[in-house]
Each structure stands twice: as C-alpha cells, then as structure tokens.
Amino acid sequence: MPQPGPATVRSRVRIPLTFSDGYRAEAEAVTFHGLTDGAEHLALAFGEVPEGGTPLVRLHSECLTGDVFGSDRCDCGPQLRESVERITEAGGYLLYLRQEGRGIGLYNKLEAYSLQDSGLDTYDANTALGLPEDGRDYTAAAQMLTTLGTTGIDLLSNNPDKAQQLADLGITVRRRVPTGVHLSASNVRYLRAKAERTGHSIELSRLVG
C-alpha cells in the first residue's frame, strides 16, 4: 500500500464534553488540510501521554444512529463513550472518521438494516445492495496520525483490519487493545457476525440469545 502524502493542521480548538451519563472530558479538536479523501475527519486529543509512553488511539467510524441517537442495533455509541474515558486516562487520540455504515453512507446503512430484519447479517446485507462488506480506507487516518507526530500507537479496537491497514500505511501498531463487549438484545446478531465473519476480538461466550 503506498504511503500517504503530507497533510497539515488547519485548526485546533478546546471543546469540553459531557456525556449522557454525566462523564466529562476535555478535548482538543484538530482539523486538517490535505487529507486524501477530502472528508472532514476530526482528531480529538485527550489526556497526556506519559514521558516515553505510547499514545492510545481509537479510529471511530461515524455512526449517527448509535453515536447521536443511542441506537441499540450496534455498539458504536457505547464504544465511543468507553474510548473517550480510556484515552483520557492513558493519553492519546480519538480519530472521528466520516465513514458512516462502514463506508457505505447513512441511507444505504438504513436500507441494509431492512435486509437484516429479513434475516441477512450485517455483511450479507451490504453485498445484497451491491456494496462492499466494509468499504473503509484508513489512509486519511494514517495521514492524521503522521501530521500529529504519532507514528507508533496502541490501537483501541476489536478490528484486525484497522491494525493491518495502519501498519501497511507506515503506522507502527505496538499492540491492539480490545474494547469492552457492549451487548444488547438488539445487537447480538451484529456482534456475532463481526466476530465470526471478520475476526473481531469479541468474546463469543458473552453473545447469548
């Protein structure tokens, strides 16, 4: 995979965050010029990395239904909340990537939900629409990290593809740190599909029902 070209910082601004459960965190939001896909991806810096330490980084793909409206069909909202707290404690970055529906967009994601309701899993529903199972490309994320001076990270993710893509793009992933299992009655098939189909590090023993 070719190494991404340079990007530059466009702006930095402090944003105090308060989550629905009352948890508060202070973020520095960083925007960029020159990202390869032209999307408005955002880096949020939390906490401080100890001297000689490795930043903890989460690549979080935008999920309007989960992140904003609290949908139980996925685990995105709880993963976002968990990630902010863990990164604040360790020091590092949350990259909020504009890749709704694993890169297929909001409307397509909602159409895929309809197919899931008829029995398809999250991946087969995408392909039934003529779309990729996972259309995400992390070149812009590698650019963002490089621009921030971060070429070696601990990756907060259950997804082995994220680690592999970053490594191919010149980012050293020292270790992959799994998130918790955020299980609900509505997302158990979704989580099981991620574990069985694409090797996500999710404890299948917890996925009951």
CSV table of C-alpha atoms in Angstrom, one decimal:
chain,number,residue,atom,x,y,z
A,1,MET,CA,0.0,0.0,0.0
A,2,PRO,CA,1.5,3.4,-1.0
A,3,GLN,CA,2.4,5.7,1.8
A,4,PRO,CA,0.0,8.7,2.1
A,5,GLY,CA,1.2,12.2,1.2
A,6,PRO,CA,1.5,15.0,3.8
A,7,ALA,CA,-1.4,16.7,5.5
A,8,THR,CA,-1.3,19.9,7.6
A,9,VAL,CA,-3.2,21.1,10.7
A,10,ARG,CA,-6.0,23.5,9.8
A,11,SER,CA,-7.1,24.4,13.3
A,12,ARG,CA,-7.0,23.4,17.0
A,13,VAL,CA,-9.8,24.2,19.5
A,14,ARG,CA,-10.6,23.1,23.0
A,15,ILE,CA,-14.1,21.5,23.5
A,16,PRO,CA,-15.4,20.5,26.9
A,17,LEU,CA,-17.5,17.3,26.5
A,18,THR,CA,-20.3,16.0,28.8
A,19,PHE,CA,-21.9,12.6,28.1
A,20,SER,CA,-25.4,11.5,28.9
A,21,ASP,CA,-24.2,9.6,32.0
A,22,GLY,CA,-22.5,12.7,33.3
A,23,TYR,CA,-19.0,11.8,32.4
A,24,ARG,CA,-16.9,14.9,31.5
A,25,ALA,CA,-13.7,15.2,29.4
A,26,GLU,CA,-11.7,18.0,27.9
A,27,ALA,CA,-10.9,17.5,24.2
A,28,GLU,CA,-8.6,19.4,21.8
A,29,ALA,CA,-10.2,19.1,18.4
A,30,VAL,CA,-7.8,19.1,15.4
A,31,THR,CA,-8.8,19.7,11.8
A,32,PHE,CA,-6.7,19.2,8.7
A,33,HIS,CA,-5.8,20.3,5.2
A,34,GLY,CA,-4.8,17.8,2.5
A,35,LEU,CA,-6.5,14.6,3.6
A,36,THR,CA,-6.6,12.2,0.7
A,37,ASP,CA,-10.3,11.6,0.6
A,38,GLY,CA,-11.3,15.2,1.2
A,39,ALA,CA,-13.6,14.3,4.1
A,40,GLU,CA,-14.0,16.3,7.3
A,41,HIS,CA,-12.4,13.8,9.6
A,42,LEU,CA,-11.6,15.1,13.1
A,43,ALA,CA,-8.9,14.2,15.7
A,44,LEU,CA,-9.8,14.6,19.3
A,45,ALA,CA,-6.8,14.7,21.7
A,46,PHE,CA,-7.4,13.6,25.3
A,47,GLY,CA,-5.2,13.4,28.4
A,48,GLU,CA,-1.4,13.4,28.3
A,49,VAL,CA,0.9,10.6,27.1
A,50,PRO,CA,3.5,9.8,29.8
A,51,GLU,CA,7.1,10.6,29.0
A,52,GLY,CA,8.4,7.8,26.8
A,53,GLY,CA,4.9,6.3,26.6
A,54,THR,CA,2.8,5.3,23.6
A,55,PRO,CA,-0.5,7.1,22.8
A,56,LEU,CA,-3.7,5.2,22.9
A,57,VAL,CA,-5.6,5.7,19.6
A,58,ARG,CA,-9.2,4.8,18.6
A,59,LEU,CA,-10.3,5.0,14.9
A,60,HIS,CA,-14.0,5.5,15.4
A,61,SER,CA,-16.2,5.5,12.3
A,62,GLU,CA,-19.1,7.9,12.4
A,63,CYS,CA,-22.4,6.3,13.3
A,64,LEU,CA,-25.3,8.8,13.5
A,65,THR,CA,-27.8,6.3,14.8
A,66,GLY,CA,-25.5,4.9,17.5
A,67,ASP,CA,-23.4,7.9,18.5
A,68,VAL,CA,-26.1,10.5,18.5
A,69,PHE,CA,-29.5,8.8,18.9
A,70,GLY,CA,-28.4,5.9,21.1
A,71,SER,CA,-29.4,3.0,18.7
A,72,ASP,CA,-29.1,-0.4,20.2
A,73,ARG,CA,-28.6,-2.1,16.8
A,74,CYS,CA,-24.9,-1.6,17.1
A,75,ASP,CA,-22.3,-1.0,19.8
A,76,CYS,CA,-20.9,2.3,18.4
A,77,GLY,CA,-22.3,4.7,21.0
A,78,PRO,CA,-21.0,2.7,24.0
A,79,GLN,CA,-17.7,2.2,22.3
A,80,LEU,CA,-17.3,5.9,21.7
A,81,ARG,CA,-18.1,6.7,25.3
A,82,GLU,CA,-15.7,4.0,26.6
A,83,SER,CA,-13.0,5.2,24.3
A,84,VAL,CA,-13.1,8.8,25.4
A,85,GLU,CA,-12.6,7.7,29.1
A,86,ARG,CA,-9.9,5.2,28.3
A,87,ILE,CA,-7.9,7.6,26.1
A,88,THR,CA,-8.3,10.4,28.6
A,89,GLU,CA,-6.7,8.2,31.3
A,90,ALA,CA,-3.9,6.9,29.0
A,91,GLY,CA,-3.3,10.0,26.8
A,92,GLY,CA,-3.9,9.8,23.0
A,93,TYR,CA,-6.3,10.5,20.2
A,94,LEU,CA,-9.8,9.6,19.0
A,95,LEU,CA,-10.0,9.9,15.3
A,96,TYR,CA,-13.6,10.5,14.4
A,97,LEU,CA,-13.8,9.3,10.8
A,98,ARG,CA,-16.7,10.2,8.4
A,99,GLN,CA,-17.3,6.6,7.3
A,100,GLU,CA,-21.0,6.0,8.2
A,101,GLY,CA,-22.1,2.4,7.8
A,102,ARG,CA,-18.6,1.0,7.3
A,103,GLY,CA,-18.2,3.4,4.4
A,104,ILE,CA,-21.5,2.9,2.6
A,105,GLY,CA,-23.3,6.0,3.9
A,106,LEU,CA,-26.3,6.6,6.1
A,107,TYR,CA,-29.2,5.9,3.6
A,108,ASN,CA,-27.5,2.7,2.4
A,109,LYS,CA,-27.0,1.6,6.0
A,110,LEU,CA,-30.6,2.1,6.8
A,111,GLU,CA,-31.6,0.1,3.7
A,112,ALA,CA,-29.2,-2.6,4.9
A,113,TYR,CA,-31.0,-2.6,8.2
A,114,SER,CA,-34.2,-3.6,6.4
A,115,LEU,CA,-32.4,-6.5,4.8
A,116,GLN,CA,-31.1,-7.5,8.2
A,117,ASP,CA,-34.6,-7.6,9.5
A,118,SER,CA,-35.4,-10.1,6.9
A,119,GLY,CA,-32.6,-12.4,8.1
A,120,LEU,CA,-29.3,-11.3,6.5
A,121,ASP,CA,-26.4,-10.5,8.6
A,122,THR,CA,-24.7,-7.1,8.5
A,123,TYR,CA,-22.2,-8.1,5.9
A,124,ASP,CA,-24.5,-10.0,3.6
A,125,ALA,CA,-27.0,-7.1,3.7
A,126,ASN,CA,-24.3,-4.8,2.3
A,127,THR,CA,-23.4,-7.1,-0.5
A,128,ALA,CA,-27.1,-7.7,-1.3
A,129,LEU,CA,-27.2,-4.0,-2.1
A,130,GLY,CA,-24.2,-4.2,-4.4
A,131,LEU,CA,-21.9,-2.6,-1.8
A,132,PRO,CA,-18.7,-3.8,-0.1
A,133,GLU,CA,-18.9,-5.6,3.2
A,134,ASP,CA,-16.6,-3.0,4.6
A,135,GLY,CA,-15.7,0.0,2.4
A,136,ARG,CA,-13.4,1.8,4.8
A,137,ASP,CA,-10.0,3.0,3.9
A,138,TYR,CA,-7.7,4.3,6.7
A,139,THR,CA,-5.3,6.3,4.5
A,140,ALA,CA,-6.6,9.6,5.9
A,141,ALA,CA,-6.3,8.3,9.4
A,142,ALA,CA,-2.6,7.4,8.8
A,143,GLN,CA,-2.1,11.0,7.5
A,144,MET,CA,-3.7,12.5,10.5
A,145,LEU,CA,-1.5,10.5,12.9
A,146,THR,CA,1.6,11.3,11.0
A,147,THR,CA,0.7,15.0,10.9
A,148,LEU,CA,0.2,14.8,14.7
A,149,GLY,CA,3.7,13.3,15.1
A,150,THR,CA,2.3,10.0,16.1
A,151,THR,CA,3.7,7.1,14.1
A,152,GLY,CA,3.7,4.5,16.9
A,153,ILE,CA,0.4,3.7,18.7
A,154,ASP,CA,-1.6,1.4,20.9
A,155,LEU,CA,-4.8,0.8,18.9
A,156,LEU,CA,-8.0,0.7,20.8
A,157,SER,CA,-10.0,-1.7,18.5
A,158,ASN,CA,-11.5,-5.1,18.1
A,159,ASN,CA,-11.0,-5.0,14.4
A,160,PRO,CA,-7.8,-6.6,13.0
A,161,ASP,CA,-8.3,-4.9,9.6
A,162,LYS,CA,-7.7,-1.4,11.2
A,163,ALA,CA,-4.4,-2.6,12.6
A,164,GLN,CA,-3.3,-4.2,9.3
A,165,GLN,CA,-4.2,-1.2,7.2
A,166,LEU,CA,-2.4,1.2,9.5
A,167,ALA,CA,0.7,-1.0,9.5
A,168,ASP,CA,0.6,-1.1,5.7
A,169,LEU,CA,0.4,2.7,5.7
A,170,GLY,CA,3.6,3.1,7.9
A,171,ILE,CA,2.0,3.4,11.4
A,172,THR,CA,3.5,1.1,13.9
A,173,VAL,CA,0.8,-0.6,16.0
A,174,ARG,CA,2.6,-1.7,19.1
A,175,ARG,CA,-0.4,-3.6,20.4
A,176,ARG,CA,-4.2,-3.8,19.8
A,177,VAL,CA,-6.3,-3.2,22.9
A,178,PRO,CA,-9.8,-4.5,22.7
A,179,THR,CA,-12.9,-2.5,23.8
A,180,GLY,CA,-15.5,-4.0,26.1
A,181,VAL,CA,-18.4,-6.1,24.8
A,182,HIS,CA,-21.4,-3.8,24.7
A,183,LEU,CA,-24.2,-6.3,24.4
A,184,SER,CA,-27.9,-5.6,24.0
A,185,ALA,CA,-30.8,-7.7,22.9
A,186,SER,CA,-30.9,-5.8,19.6
A,187,ASN,CA,-27.2,-6.1,18.6
A,188,VAL,CA,-26.3,-9.7,19.5
A,189,ARG,CA,-26.5,-10.9,15.8
A,190,TYR,CA,-24.5,-7.9,14.7
A,191,LEU,CA,-21.7,-8.6,17.2
A,192,ARG,CA,-21.7,-12.3,16.5
A,193,ALA,CA,-21.3,-11.5,12.7
A,194,LYS,CA,-18.3,-9.2,13.4
A,195,ALA,CA,-16.6,-11.9,15.5
A,196,GLU,CA,-17.3,-14.8,13.1
A,197,ARG,CA,-17.1,-13.1,9.7
A,198,THR,CA,-14.2,-10.6,10.2
A,199,GLY,CA,-12.3,-11.8,13.3
A,200,HIS,CA,-13.2,-9.1,15.7
A,201,SER,CA,-11.8,-9.8,19.2
A,202,ILE,CA,-15.3,-10.1,20.8
A,203,GLU,CA,-15.9,-12.8,23.4
A,204,LEU,CA,-18.4,-15.0,21.7
A,205,SER,CA,-19.3,-16.7,25.0
A,206,ARG,CA,-20.9,-13.4,26.1
A,207,LEU,CA,-23.1,-13.2,23.0
A,208,VAL,CA,-26.1,-15.2,24.2
A,209,GLY,CA,-29.6,-15.2,22.9
